């Protein structure tokens, strides 16, 4: 690996030359099954024909004109995302962290408008919200903060899936917003109690706080719904952030809000040079179109059932603490750190991830076949069985 790159990533000793669907080939021509999809990004897999066609066409038409002008693809995408989500207005960024920055700035504007003194944004331990100064401050993992003092003020972290902790906090703090992942991704595929989101919605209504859902990992069909919150009938966040799966690898993020909140973004309050450019928006429009055409919401639910059945036998192993699956977010928690499994899987031609130390995390493309799912189940099961007890 080039020594002219900053050493902030610990990279595996492989790089890929091309991909097709859920397959990748390295420079030596070895084939791999991709059960990670670039960390929940390439939901449609690699080199999807509709994306290839539409993006090539877009490159030949127009790449960028800036937000000084109307951007037709951006308006089309905003219309589509608001229609799918029930939220009203969209700001486009280039990444997840920037989408969350926009959400946090909205929370501050909202608090200011209410005349709230010393407003705080509450986030959860085990969460991940990005690497900018504000989003790493909101991130509930002390490791990402080391060395970056002084951090911005106005952030408090409490336990995930713990309403009591939130009620306690509300007695002493002015809560402007609650920022939460419907399922924690980087934190280890942590699935809260089924009534957690509804209770958070109720809490936010009572305390006039904004409910900000970080759906950067859970959004765009990953859980078998367009957005994870949609498994709760009638529930709507005030703000939702998206990125990862939205562009299938073309960088794009989005911050969606109810109209009353989005209106706070008056000219001059916020912006981005690249945000929502024609290429990125065409990619996202294509992703949404393919998810619909290929009926991937239903397919993800079917695949999820298949993975649950396939991994069920592992739950009786002494080294397996729990198996957590929702849609195509799959976490197998072991009783000890298991970073070595990533390299072992790579040797067997499978891309997986280990997060939070001891959780084998799978985020396969939404388009995988049952045969590919079975191959993932076989290899991962063998690896988990091989872990010494
Ligand atoms: C990946 C991720 C982010 C950060 O997105 P970037 O594009 O890396 O800035 C934020 N929140 C969640 C839940 C994520 O999974």
CSV table of C-alpha atoms and ligand atoms in Angstrom, one decimal:
chain,number,residue,atom,x,y,z
A,1,UNK,CA,0.0,0.0,0.0
A,2,UNK,CA,1.3,3.5,-0.8
A,3,UNK,CA,3.2,5.2,1.9
A,4,UNK,CA,2.0,8.6,0.5
A,5,UNK,CA,-1.4,7.9,2.0
A,6,UNK,CA,-2.1,9.0,5.6
A,7,UNK,CA,-2.2,5.9,7.8
A,8,UNK,CA,-5.7,6.5,9.3
A,9,UNK,CA,-7.1,3.2,7.8
A,10,UNK,CA,-6.0,-0.2,8.8
A,11,UNK,CA,-6.5,-1.9,5.4
A,12,UNK,CA,-6.6,-5.5,4.5
A,13,UNK,CA,-4.0,-6.7,2.0
A,14,UNK,CA,-6.3,-6.8,-1.0
A,15,UNK,CA,-7.7,-4.4,-3.6
A,16,UNK,CA,-10.3,-5.1,-6.2
A,17,UNK,CA,-10.2,-4.6,-9.9
A,18,UNK,CA,-13.8,-5.1,-10.8
A,19,UNK,CA,-17.2,-6.3,-9.6
A,20,UNK,CA,-20.5,-7.7,-10.8
A,21,UNK,CA,-23.5,-8.1,-8.6
A,22,UNK,CA,-22.3,-9.6,-5.3
A,23,UNK,CA,-19.0,-10.7,-6.8
A,24,UNK,CA,-15.7,-8.9,-6.7
A,25,UNK,CA,-12.4,-9.8,-8.4
A,26,UNK,CA,-9.0,-8.8,-7.0
A,27,UNK,CA,-6.0,-7.7,-9.1
A,28,UNK,CA,-4.8,-11.3,-9.3
A,29,UNK,CA,-8.2,-12.5,-10.6
A,30,UNK,CA,-9.3,-14.2,-7.4
A,31,UNK,CA,-13.1,-14.0,-6.9
A,32,UNK,CA,-14.8,-13.0,-3.7
A,33,UNK,CA,-18.4,-13.0,-2.5
A,34,UNK,CA,-19.2,-9.5,-1.1
A,35,UNK,CA,-21.2,-9.8,2.2
A,36,UNK,CA,-20.5,-6.3,3.2
A,37,UNK,CA,-21.4,-4.2,0.1
A,38,UNK,CA,-18.8,-1.5,0.9
A,39,UNK,CA,-20.4,-1.1,4.4
A,40,UNK,CA,-24.1,-1.0,3.4
A,41,UNK,CA,-23.4,1.2,0.4
A,42,UNK,CA,-23.7,-1.0,-2.7
A,43,UNK,CA,-27.2,-2.3,-2.1
A,44,UNK,CA,-27.6,-3.0,-5.8
A,45,UNK,CA,-24.2,-4.8,-5.9
A,46,UNK,CA,-21.5,-3.8,-8.3
A,47,UNK,CA,-21.8,-2.7,-11.9
A,48,UNK,CA,-25.6,-2.8,-11.9
A,49,UNK,CA,-26.7,-2.4,-15.6
A,50,UNK,CA,-29.3,0.4,-14.8
A,51,UNK,CA,-26.8,2.4,-12.9
A,52,UNK,CA,-24.1,1.9,-15.5
A,53,UNK,CA,-26.5,3.1,-18.2
A,54,UNK,CA,-27.9,6.0,-16.4
A,55,UNK,CA,-24.6,7.3,-15.0
A,56,UNK,CA,-22.9,7.1,-18.3
A,57,UNK,CA,-25.7,9.0,-19.8
A,58,UNK,CA,-25.5,11.6,-17.0
A,59,UNK,CA,-21.8,12.0,-17.4
A,60,UNK,CA,-22.4,12.8,-21.1
A,61,UNK,CA,-25.1,15.3,-20.2
A,62,UNK,CA,-24.1,17.3,-17.1
A,63,UNK,CA,-22.0,16.7,-14.0
A,64,UNK,CA,-22.2,19.9,-12.0
A,65,UNK,CA,-23.4,23.4,-12.1
A,66,UNK,CA,-23.5,24.3,-8.3
A,67,UNK,CA,-26.4,25.3,-6.1
A,68,UNK,CA,-26.4,28.9,-7.5
A,69,UNK,CA,-28.8,27.5,-10.1
A,70,UNK,CA,-31.7,25.1,-10.2
A,71,UNK,CA,-30.7,21.5,-10.3
A,72,UNK,CA,-33.5,19.5,-11.9
A,73,UNK,CA,-32.2,16.0,-10.8
A,74,UNK,CA,-32.0,17.3,-7.3
A,75,UNK,CA,-35.7,18.5,-7.3
A,76,UNK,CA,-36.7,15.1,-8.8
A,77,UNK,CA,-34.8,13.2,-6.1
A,78,UNK,CA,-36.2,15.5,-3.3
A,79,UNK,CA,-39.8,14.8,-4.6
A,80,UNK,CA,-39.2,11.1,-4.6
A,81,UNK,CA,-37.6,10.9,-1.1
A,82,UNK,CA,-40.3,13.0,0.5
A,83,UNK,CA,-43.0,10.9,-1.2
A,84,UNK,CA,-41.4,7.7,0.1
A,85,UNK,CA,-40.7,9.0,3.6
A,86,UNK,CA,-43.6,11.3,4.4
A,87,UNK,CA,-41.2,14.1,5.3
A,88,UNK,CA,-41.4,17.4,3.5
A,89,UNK,CA,-38.1,18.9,2.6
A,90,UNK,CA,-34.6,17.8,1.8
A,91,UNK,CA,-31.0,19.2,2.0
A,92,UNK,CA,-28.4,17.2,0.0
A,93,UNK,CA,-24.8,16.6,1.2
A,94,UNK,CA,-22.0,14.4,0.1
A,95,UNK,CA,-21.7,12.1,3.0
A,96,UNK,CA,-23.4,10.7,6.1
A,97,UNK,CA,-21.5,12.9,8.5
A,98,UNK,CA,-22.5,16.0,6.6
A,99,UNK,CA,-26.1,14.9,6.5
A,100,UNK,CA,-25.9,14.6,10.3
A,101,UNK,CA,-24.2,18.0,10.5
A,102,UNK,CA,-27.2,19.5,8.7
A,103,UNK,CA,-29.5,17.8,11.2
A,104,UNK,CA,-27.5,19.1,14.2
A,105,UNK,CA,-27.5,22.6,12.8
A,106,UNK,CA,-31.3,22.4,12.3
A,107,UNK,CA,-31.6,21.3,15.9
A,108,UNK,CA,-29.7,24.3,17.1
A,109,UNK,CA,-31.8,26.6,14.9
A,110,UNK,CA,-34.9,25.0,16.2
A,111,UNK,CA,-33.8,25.4,19.9
A,112,UNK,CA,-33.0,29.0,19.2
A,113,UNK,CA,-36.4,29.6,17.7
A,114,UNK,CA,-38.0,28.1,20.8
A,115,UNK,CA,-35.9,30.4,23.0
A,116,UNK,CA,-34.4,27.3,24.6
A,117,UNK,CA,-31.4,28.1,26.9
A,118,UNK,CA,-28.4,25.7,26.8
A,119,UNK,CA,-30.0,23.2,24.5
A,120,UNK,CA,-28.5,19.7,24.3
A,121,UNK,CA,-28.7,17.0,21.7
A,122,UNK,CA,-29.0,13.6,23.3
A,123,UNK,CA,-27.3,10.7,21.5
A,124,UNK,CA,-26.8,7.1,22.6
A,125,UNK,CA,-23.8,5.0,23.7
A,126,UNK,CA,-22.7,2.6,21.1
A,127,UNK,CA,-23.9,5.0,18.3
A,128,UNK,CA,-22.0,6.2,15.3
A,129,UNK,CA,-22.8,9.4,13.6
A,130,UNK,CA,-19.7,10.4,11.7
A,131,UNK,CA,-16.2,11.8,11.9
A,132,UNK,CA,-16.6,15.6,11.8
A,133,UNK,CA,-16.1,17.4,15.1
A,134,UNK,CA,-19.8,17.7,15.8
A,135,UNK,CA,-20.8,14.2,14.7
A,136,UNK,CA,-17.9,12.5,16.5
A,137,UNK,CA,-19.0,14.4,19.6
A,138,UNK,CA,-22.5,12.9,19.2
A,139,UNK,CA,-21.0,9.5,18.5
A,140,UNK,CA,-21.3,7.2,21.6
A,141,UNK,CA,-17.9,5.7,21.4
A,142,UNK,CA,-15.1,7.4,23.4
A,143,UNK,CA,-12.4,6.0,21.1
A,144,UNK,CA,-13.3,8.3,18.2
A,145,UNK,CA,-12.9,11.4,20.3
A,146,UNK,CA,-9.4,10.8,21.7
A,147,UNK,CA,-7.1,13.7,20.8
A,148,UNK,CA,-9.7,16.0,19.4
A,149,UNK,CA,-10.4,18.2,22.3
A,150,UNK,CA,-11.9,20.8,22.7
A,151,UNK,CA,-15.1,19.3,21.4
A,152,UNK,CA,-18.3,21.3,20.7
A,153,UNK,CA,-20.6,21.8,23.6
A,154,UNK,CA,-24.3,20.8,23.9
A,155,UNK,CA,-24.1,17.0,23.5
A,156,UNK,CA,-25.0,14.4,26.1
A,157,UNK,CA,-24.8,10.6,25.6
A,158,UNK,CA,-27.0,8.2,27.5
A,159,UNK,CA,-27.6,4.4,27.2
A,160,UNK,CA,-29.3,3.1,24.1
A,161,UNK,CA,-32.8,1.6,24.4
A,162,UNK,CA,-33.2,3.1,27.9
A,163,UNK,CA,-36.2,5.4,28.3
A,164,UNK,CA,-35.6,5.9,32.0
A,165,UNK,CA,-32.2,7.4,31.3
A,166,UNK,CA,-33.8,9.9,28.9
A,167,UNK,CA,-36.5,10.8,31.4
A,168,UNK,CA,-33.9,11.4,34.1
A,169,UNK,CA,-31.9,13.6,31.8
A,170,UNK,CA,-35.0,15.6,30.9
A,171,UNK,CA,-35.3,16.7,34.6
A,172,UNK,CA,-32.0,18.7,34.4
A,173,UNK,CA,-31.4,19.5,30.7
A,174,UNK,CA,-33.2,21.3,27.9
A,175,UNK,CA,-33.3,18.6,25.3
A,176,UNK,CA,-33.4,20.1,21.8
A,177,UNK,CA,-33.2,16.8,20.0
A,178,UNK,CA,-32.8,13.1,20.4
A,179,UNK,CA,-30.4,11.7,17.7
A,180,UNK,CA,-30.7,7.9,17.3
A,181,UNK,CA,-30.1,5.0,14.9
A,182,UNK,CA,-33.2,2.8,14.6
A,183,UNK,CA,-30.7,-0.1,14.7
A,184,UNK,CA,-27.1,0.6,15.7
A,185,UNK,CA,-24.8,-0.5,12.8
A,186,UNK,CA,-21.2,0.2,13.8
A,187,UNK,CA,-22.2,-0.4,17.4
A,188,UNK,CA,-22.8,-4.1,16.6
A,189,UNK,CA,-26.2,-4.5,15.0
A,190,UNK,CA,-28.0,-3.5,18.2
A,191,UNK,CA,-31.8,-3.9,17.8
A,192,UNK,CA,-33.8,-2.0,20.5
A,193,UNK,CA,-37.0,-3.1,22.0
A,194,UNK,CA,-39.9,-3.0,19.5
A,195,UNK,CA,-41.5,-0.1,21.4
A,196,UNK,CA,-38.4,2.0,21.7
A,197,UNK,CA,-38.9,4.3,18.7
A,198,UNK,CA,-42.6,4.8,19.5
A,199,UNK,CA,-41.7,5.8,23.0
A,200,UNK,CA,-39.0,8.1,21.8
A,201,UNK,CA,-41.6,9.7,19.5
A,202,UNK,CA,-43.9,10.2,22.5
A,203,UNK,CA,-41.1,11.6,24.6
A,204,UNK,CA,-40.1,14.1,22.0
A,205,UNK,CA,-43.7,15.2,21.5
A,206,UNK,CA,-44.0,15.8,25.3
A,207,UNK,CA,-40.8,17.6,25.6
A,208,UNK,CA,-40.9,19.6,22.3
A,209,UNK,CA,-37.7,17.9,21.3
A,210,UNK,CA,-36.9,16.9,17.7
A,211,UNK,CA,-36.6,13.2,16.9
A,212,UNK,CA,-33.7,12.8,14.6
A,213,UNK,CA,-33.3,9.4,13.1
A,214,UNK,CA,-29.9,8.5,11.7
A,215,UNK,CA,-30.9,6.1,8.9
A,216,UNK,CA,-27.6,6.4,7.1
A,217,UNK,CA,-27.0,2.6,7.5
A,218,UNK,CA,-30.6,1.4,8.0
A,219,UNK,CA,-32.2,3.4,5.2
A,220,UNK,CA,-32.9,2.6,1.5
A,221,UNK,CA,-34.3,-0.9,1.9
A,222,UNK,CA,-31.6,-2.3,4.1
A,223,UNK,CA,-34.1,-3.5,6.8
A,224,UNK,CA,-36.8,-4.5,4.3
A,225,UNK,CA,-38.5,-1.1,4.5
A,226,UNK,CA,-37.5,2.0,2.6
A,227,UNK,CA,-36.6,3.4,6.0
A,228,UNK,CA,-36.4,1.4,9.2
A,229,UNK,CA,-38.9,3.7,11.0
A,230,UNK,CA,-41.6,2.5,8.6
A,231,UNK,CA,-42.0,-0.7,10.4
A,232,UNK,CA,-43.9,1.4,13.0
A,233,UNK,CA,-47.3,2.4,11.7
A,234,UNK,CA,-47.9,6.1,11.8
A,235,UNK,CA,-44.5,7.0,13.3
A,236,UNK,CA,-42.7,9.9,11.6
A,237,UNK,CA,-39.4,11.5,12.7
A,238,UNK,CA,-38.9,15.2,12.6
A,239,UNK,CA,-35.6,14.8,10.8
A,240,UNK,CA,-34.0,11.8,9.1
A,241,UNK,CA,-30.5,11.4,7.6
A,242,UNK,CA,-29.5,9.2,4.7
A,243,UNK,CA,-26.3,8.4,2.9
A,244,UNK,CA,-24.6,5.0,2.4
A,245,UNK,CA,-27.1,3.0,0.2
A,246,UNK,CA,-28.6,6.1,-1.3
A,247,UNK,CA,-26.0,6.5,-4.1
A,248,UNK,CA,-24.8,2.9,-4.4
A,249,UNK,CA,-21.2,4.2,-4.2
A,250,UNK,CA,-21.6,7.6,-5.8
A,251,UNK,CA,-21.2,9.9,-2.7
A,252,UNK,CA,-24.5,11.5,-1.6
A,253,UNK,CA,-26.1,12.2,1.7
A,254,UNK,CA,-29.5,13.7,2.6
A,255,UNK,CA,-31.1,15.4,5.5
A,256,UNK,CA,-34.9,15.2,5.4
A,257,UNK,CA,-37.2,17.2,7.7
A,258,UNK,CA,-40.8,18.2,8.3
A,259,UNK,CA,-41.6,21.5,6.6
A,260,UNK,CA,-41.7,23.6,9.8
A,261,UNK,CA,-38.1,22.4,10.6
A,262,UNK,CA,-36.7,22.5,7.1
A,263,UNK,CA,-38.0,26.1,6.7
A,264,UNK,CA,-35.3,27.1,9.3
A,265,UNK,CA,-32.7,26.6,6.6
A,266,UNK,CA,-33.0,30.1,5.1
A,267,UNK,CA,-30.6,31.4,2.5
A,268,UNK,CA,-27.1,31.7,4.1
A,269,UNK,CA,-27.7,29.3,6.9
A,270,UNK,CA,-26.1,26.3,5.3
A,271,UNK,CA,-24.8,24.9,2.0
A,272,UNK,CA,-22.5,22.7,0.1
A,273,UNK,CA,-20.7,23.1,-3.2
A,274,UNK,CA,-21.1,19.6,-4.4
A,275,UNK,CA,-24.3,18.6,-2.4
A,276,UNK,CA,-27.0,17.2,-4.7
A,277,UNK,CA,-25.1,17.6,-7.9
A,278,UNK,CA,-26.7,16.1,-11.1
A,279,UNK,CA,-24.5,13.0,-11.1
A,280,UNK,CA,-25.1,12.1,-7.4
A,281,UNK,CA,-28.8,12.7,-7.7
A,282,UNK,CA,-29.0,10.6,-10.9
A,283,UNK,CA,-27.3,7.8,-9.1
A,284,UNK,CA,-29.8,8.0,-6.2
A,285,UNK,CA,-32.8,8.3,-8.5
A,286,UNK,CA,-31.6,5.2,-10.3
A,287,UNK,CA,-31.2,3.3,-7.0
A,288,UNK,CA,-34.7,4.2,-5.9
A,289,UNK,CA,-36.0,3.1,-9.4
A,290,UNK,CA,-34.3,-0.2,-9.2
A,291,UNK,CA,-35.4,-1.0,-5.6
A,292,UNK,CA,-39.0,-0.5,-6.9
A,293,UNK,CA,-38.6,-2.3,-10.2
A,294,UNK,CA,-36.8,-5.3,-8.7
A,295,UNK,CA,-39.2,-5.3,-5.7
A,296,UNK,CA,-36.2,-5.4,-3.3
A,297,UNK,CA,-38.2,-4.5,-0.2
A,298,UNK,CA,-40.0,-7.9,-0.4
A,299,UNK,CA,-36.8,-9.6,-1.5
A,300,UNK,CA,-34.9,-8.3,1.5
A,301,UNK,CA,-37.6,-9.6,3.9
A,302,UNK,CA,-37.4,-13.0,2.2
A,303,UNK,CA,-33.6,-13.1,2.3
A,304,UNK,CA,-33.8,-12.0,6.0
A,305,UNK,CA,-36.0,-15.0,6.8
A,306,UNK,CA,-33.5,-17.2,4.9
A,307,UNK,CA,-30.5,-15.9,6.9
A,308,UNK,CA,-32.4,-16.3,10.2
A,309,UNK,CA,-33.1,-19.9,9.5
A,310,UNK,CA,-29.6,-20.5,8.1
A,311,UNK,CA,-27.8,-19.1,11.1
A,312,UNK,CA,-30.3,-20.4,13.8
A,313,UNK,CA,-28.1,-23.6,14.4
A,314,UNK,CA,-25.3,-21.3,15.6
A,315,UNK,CA,-27.2,-20.0,18.5
A,316,UNK,CA,-26.7,-23.2,20.5
A,317,UNK,CA,-22.9,-22.9,20.3
A,318,UNK,CA,-21.2,-21.8,23.6
A,319,UNK,CA,-19.1,-19.1,21.8
A,320,UNK,CA,-22.2,-17.4,20.3
A,321,UNK,CA,-23.8,-14.8,22.6
A,322,UNK,CA,-26.5,-13.7,20.3
A,323,UNK,CA,-27.6,-13.5,16.7
A,324,UNK,CA,-29.3,-10.3,15.7
A,325,UNK,CA,-30.9,-10.0,12.3
A,326,UNK,CA,-33.2,-7.4,10.8
A,327,UNK,CA,-33.6,-7.2,7.1
A,328,UNK,CA,-30.1,-7.6,5.7
A,329,UNK,CA,-28.4,-6.2,8.8
A,330,UNK,CA,-26.9,-9.3,10.4
A,331,UNK,CA,-24.8,-9.4,13.6
A,332,UNK,CA,-23.5,-12.6,15.3
A,333,UNK,CA,-22.0,-11.7,18.6
A,334,UNK,CA,-19.3,-14.0,20.0
A,335,UNK,CA,-18.2,-14.2,23.6
A,336,UNK,CA,-14.7,-12.9,22.7
A,337,UNK,CA,-13.0,-10.5,20.3
A,338,UNK,CA,-12.6,-12.2,16.9
A,339,UNK,CA,-10.8,-9.8,14.5
A,340,UNK,CA,-9.0,-12.7,12.9
A,341,UNK,CA,-12.2,-13.9,11.3
A,342,UNK,CA,-12.1,-11.1,8.7
A,343,UNK,CA,-8.8,-12.4,7.3
A,344,UNK,CA,-9.9,-16.0,7.5
A,345,UNK,CA,-13.0,-15.2,5.5
A,346,UNK,CA,-11.0,-13.3,3.0
A,347,UNK,CA,-8.8,-16.4,2.4
A,348,UNK,CA,-12.0,-18.3,1.7
A,349,UNK,CA,-13.1,-15.6,-0.8
A,350,UNK,CA,-15.7,-13.9,1.4
A,351,UNK,CA,-15.9,-10.2,2.6
A,352,UNK,CA,-17.2,-9.8,6.1
A,353,UNK,CA,-16.6,-7.3,8.9
A,354,UNK,CA,-16.2,-7.5,12.6
A,355,UNK,CA,-17.4,-4.5,14.6
A,356,UNK,CA,-17.6,-3.6,18.3
A,357,UNK,CA,-14.8,-6.1,18.8
A,358,UNK,CA,-16.8,-9.3,18.9
A,359,UNK,CA,-19.7,-8.9,16.4
A,360,UNK,CA,-19.4,-10.5,13.0
A,361,UNK,CA,-21.4,-8.1,10.8
A,362,UNK,CA,-22.8,-8.9,7.4
A,363,UNK,CA,-24.4,-6.3,5.2
A,364,UNK,CA,-24.8,-8.1,1.9
A,365,UNK,CA,-26.1,-6.4,-1.3
A,366,UNK,CA,-29.9,-6.4,-1.5
A,367,UNK,CA,-29.7,-8.2,-4.8
A,368,UNK,CA,-27.9,-11.4,-3.7
A,369,UNK,CA,-29.4,-14.7,-4.7
A,370,UNK,CA,-30.4,-17.5,-2.4
A,371,UNK,CA,-27.4,-19.5,-3.6
A,372,UNK,CA,-25.1,-16.7,-2.6
A,373,UNK,CA,-26.9,-16.3,0.8
A,374,UNK,CA,-26.3,-20.1,1.3
A,375,UNK,CA,-22.6,-19.7,0.5
A,376,UNK,CA,-22.3,-16.8,3.0
A,377,UNK,CA,-24.2,-18.9,5.7
A,378,UNK,CA,-21.9,-21.9,5.1
A,379,UNK,CA,-18.6,-20.0,5.2
A,380,UNK,CA,-19.6,-17.8,8.2
A,381,UNK,CA,-21.0,-20.8,10.1
A,382,UNK,CA,-17.7,-22.7,9.7
A,383,UNK,CA,-15.7,-19.7,10.8
A,384,UNK,CA,-17.8,-19.2,13.9
A,385,UNK,CA,-17.6,-22.9,14.7
A,386,UNK,CA,-13.8,-22.7,14.4
A,387,UNK,CA,-13.6,-20.1,17.2
A,388,UNK,CA,-12.1,-21.8,20.2
A,389,UNK,CA,-14.4,-22.0,23.2
B,1,LIG,C1,-21.6,5.4,8.1
B,1,LIG,C2,-22.4,6.1,9.1
B,1,LIG,C3,-22.3,7.5,9.3
B,1,LIG,C4,-21.3,8.4,8.7
B,1,LIG,O1,-21.3,8.4,7.3
B,1,LIG,P1,-20.1,8.9,6.4
B,1,LIG,O2,-20.6,8.9,5.0
B,1,LIG,O3,-19.0,8.0,6.6
B,1,LIG,O4,-19.8,10.3,6.9
B,1,LIG,C5,-23.2,8.1,10.2
B,1,LIG,N1,-24.2,7.4,10.8
B,1,LIG,C6,-24.3,6.1,10.6
B,1,LIG,C7,-25.4,5.4,11.3
B,1,LIG,C8,-23.5,5.4,9.8
B,1,LIG,O5,-23.6,4.1,9.6
